[in-house]
Amino acid sequence: MAAFFAVTSGVYGRYGHDPAGTSVLIVACLMAAVVAFFLAVQYRRRGRRAQDRRDAEVVETAGPLDFFPPSGPWPIVVAAGGTVVALGVVFGAWLALLGVGVLAFGVFELVFEHVGRYDDSGEPPAGRSGG
C-alpha cells in the first residue's frame, strides 16, 4: 500500500497541480508505511503464528491470547485535549497551546500506562493480574 501511494502521489503531484491532493496522498503513503513497519517488527519478534500455517493444529492456538488493558481515563483526556486544540484554532492560540499541553499529557500517560507491567521473568508483578 505504501508503494502504491508513493507512486500515486508522485504521478499526481507531477500532473495534477493540486498541492492538497498531493499532500493527502503523501500522508496516506506515510500511514501505510507505519502499519507495514509495525507488522514487520511484530513478525521479526514472534515469527509465523499458528494461524499463518496450513499444517497447524487447533491446540497450538490454545491458551491466553494477550494482555487487554482495563479501562482508564486517558482516552477521555486525549479527546478533551484534541477538542481544546480544535477550539483554540477558533478562539486563539493561547487556547490551542493549552490544548496541546493537555493532549501531550494524555497521550504520554496513555502510551506509558502499562510500562513495567512484567518483570524480567515475563510474569506479572506480585498482586497484579496478567490480563
Tab-separated table of C-alpha atoms in Angstrom:
chain	number	residue	atom	x	y	z
A	1	MET	CA	0.000	0.000	0.000
A	2	ALA	CA	2.820	2.397	0.849
A	3	ALA	CA	4.468	1.790	-2.510
A	4	PHE	CA	1.149	2.292	-4.300
A	5	PHE	CA	0.525	5.612	-2.548
A	6	ALA	CA	4.132	6.704	-3.138
A	7	VAL	CA	3.817	6.128	-6.881
A	8	THR	CA	0.339	7.653	-6.980
A	9	SER	CA	1.416	10.772	-5.075
A	10	GLY	CA	4.401	11.211	-7.387
A	11	VAL	CA	2.316	10.963	-10.531
A	12	TYR	CA	-0.494	13.086	-9.082
A	13	GLY	CA	1.957	15.712	-7.853
A	14	ARG	CA	3.606	15.912	-11.265
A	15	TYR	CA	0.470	16.115	-13.388
A	16	GLY	CA	-2.315	17.151	-11.008
A	17	HIS	CA	-1.031	20.568	-9.895
A	18	ASP	CA	-3.079	20.209	-6.711
A	19	PRO	CA	-0.997	20.601	-3.539
A	20	ALA	CA	-3.836	19.491	-1.233
A	21	GLY	CA	-4.393	16.203	-3.071
A	22	THR	CA	-0.674	15.549	-3.263
A	23	SER	CA	-0.350	16.162	0.481
A	24	VAL	CA	-3.184	13.750	1.232
A	25	LEU	CA	-1.565	11.036	-0.895
A	26	ILE	CA	1.795	11.581	0.808
A	27	VAL	CA	0.153	11.282	4.241
A	28	ALA	CA	-1.620	8.099	3.098
A	29	CYS	CA	1.743	6.732	1.984
A	30	LEU	CA	3.295	7.528	5.370
A	31	MET	CA	0.406	5.970	7.285
A	32	ALA	CA	0.641	2.776	5.231
A	33	ALA	CA	4.402	2.734	5.839
A	34	VAL	CA	3.842	2.968	9.612
A	35	VAL	CA	1.477	-0.020	9.516
A	36	ALA	CA	3.915	-2.007	7.367
A	37	PHE	CA	6.773	-1.190	9.745
A	38	PHE	CA	4.723	-2.310	12.752
A	39	LEU	CA	3.777	-5.589	11.097
A	40	ALA	CA	7.397	-6.249	10.073
A	41	VAL	CA	8.613	-5.667	13.627
A	42	GLN	CA	5.934	-7.984	15.041
A	43	TYR	CA	6.851	-10.686	12.521
A	44	ARG	CA	10.526	-10.437	13.483
A	45	ARG	CA	9.701	-10.663	17.183
A	46	ARG	CA	7.207	-13.517	17.063
A	47	GLY	CA	7.734	-15.272	13.736
A	48	ARG	CA	4.940	-17.126	11.999
A	49	ARG	CA	1.927	-17.750	14.166
A	50	ALA	CA	-0.048	-20.957	14.127
A	51	GLN	CA	-2.871	-19.128	12.321
A	52	ASP	CA	-0.475	-18.414	9.437
A	53	ARG	CA	0.401	-22.066	8.771
A	54	ARG	CA	-1.810	-24.556	6.949
A	55	ASP	CA	-0.357	-27.532	8.880
A	56	ALA	CA	-1.090	-26.030	12.331
A	57	GLU	CA	-3.209	-27.837	14.892
A	58	VAL	CA	-6.003	-26.200	16.891
A	59	VAL	CA	-4.196	-26.944	20.154
A	60	GLU	CA	-1.312	-24.656	19.090
A	61	THR	CA	-3.577	-21.633	19.436
A	62	ALA	CA	-4.861	-22.565	22.905
A	63	GLY	CA	-4.038	-20.524	25.963
A	64	PRO	CA	-4.205	-16.862	26.875
A	65	LEU	CA	-4.376	-14.550	23.895
A	66	ASP	CA	-2.649	-11.424	25.160
A	67	PHE	CA	-2.941	-8.592	27.631
A	68	PHE	CA	-6.053	-6.485	27.219
A	69	PRO	CA	-5.762	-3.291	29.269
A	70	PRO	CA	-8.537	-2.365	31.651
A	71	SER	CA	-10.449	0.831	31.159
A	72	GLY	CA	-8.715	4.051	32.119
A	73	PRO	CA	-9.239	7.810	31.967
A	74	TRP	CA	-6.580	8.580	29.353
A	75	PRO	CA	-8.670	8.234	26.168
A	76	ILE	CA	-11.037	10.839	27.601
A	77	VAL	CA	-8.103	13.152	28.417
A	78	VAL	CA	-6.777	12.749	24.850
A	79	ALA	CA	-10.227	13.515	23.422
A	80	ALA	CA	-10.545	16.578	25.656
A	81	GLY	CA	-7.102	17.791	24.592
A	82	GLY	CA	-7.982	17.383	20.928
A	83	THR	CA	-11.211	19.272	21.458
A	84	VAL	CA	-9.421	22.145	23.192
A	85	VAL	CA	-6.851	22.285	20.356
A	86	ALA	CA	-9.669	22.481	17.804
A	87	LEU	CA	-11.374	25.217	19.812
A	88	GLY	CA	-8.039	27.001	20.038
A	89	VAL	CA	-7.957	27.278	16.274
A	90	VAL	CA	-11.218	29.236	16.514
A	91	PHE	CA	-10.735	31.292	19.689
A	92	GLY	CA	-6.997	31.901	19.897
A	93	ALA	CA	-3.502	30.494	20.066
A	94	TRP	CA	-3.453	30.582	23.878
A	95	LEU	CA	-6.269	28.034	23.999
A	96	ALA	CA	-4.621	25.885	21.334
A	97	LEU	CA	-1.376	25.826	23.354
A	98	LEU	CA	-3.298	24.800	26.452
A	99	GLY	CA	-4.957	22.034	24.435
A	100	VAL	CA	-1.606	20.833	23.092
A	101	GLY	CA	-0.393	20.510	26.683
A	102	VAL	CA	-3.452	18.502	27.733
A	103	LEU	CA	-3.220	16.380	24.587
A	104	ALA	CA	0.503	15.681	25.083
A	105	PHE	CA	-0.067	14.737	28.731
A	106	GLY	CA	-2.929	12.397	27.826
A	107	VAL	CA	-1.006	10.713	25.008
A	108	PHE	CA	2.064	10.270	27.241
A	109	GLU	CA	0.009	8.674	30.003
A	110	LEU	CA	-1.911	6.501	27.547
A	111	VAL	CA	1.258	5.192	25.910
A	112	PHE	CA	3.187	4.542	29.121
A	113	GLU	CA	0.274	3.359	31.265
A	114	HIS	CA	1.395	-0.260	31.406
A	115	VAL	CA	5.188	0.093	31.195
A	116	GLY	CA	6.807	-2.184	33.748
A	117	ARG	CA	3.806	-4.494	33.788
A	118	TYR	CA	6.120	-7.520	33.605
A	119	ASP	CA	9.472	-8.056	35.218
A	120	ASP	CA	12.354	-9.940	33.547
A	121	SER	CA	10.720	-13.330	34.143
A	122	GLY	CA	7.742	-12.460	31.940
A	123	GLU	CA	5.354	-12.920	34.857
A	124	PRO	CA	3.088	-10.175	36.167
A	125	PRO	CA	4.295	-8.424	39.318
A	126	ALA	CA	3.001	-9.778	42.631
A	127	GLY	CA	-0.512	-8.617	43.411
A	128	ARG	CA	-1.429	-7.878	39.797
A	129	SER	CA	-3.302	-9.985	37.334
A	130	GLY	CA	-1.769	-10.513	33.900
A	131	GLY	CA	-4.892	-9.797	31.923
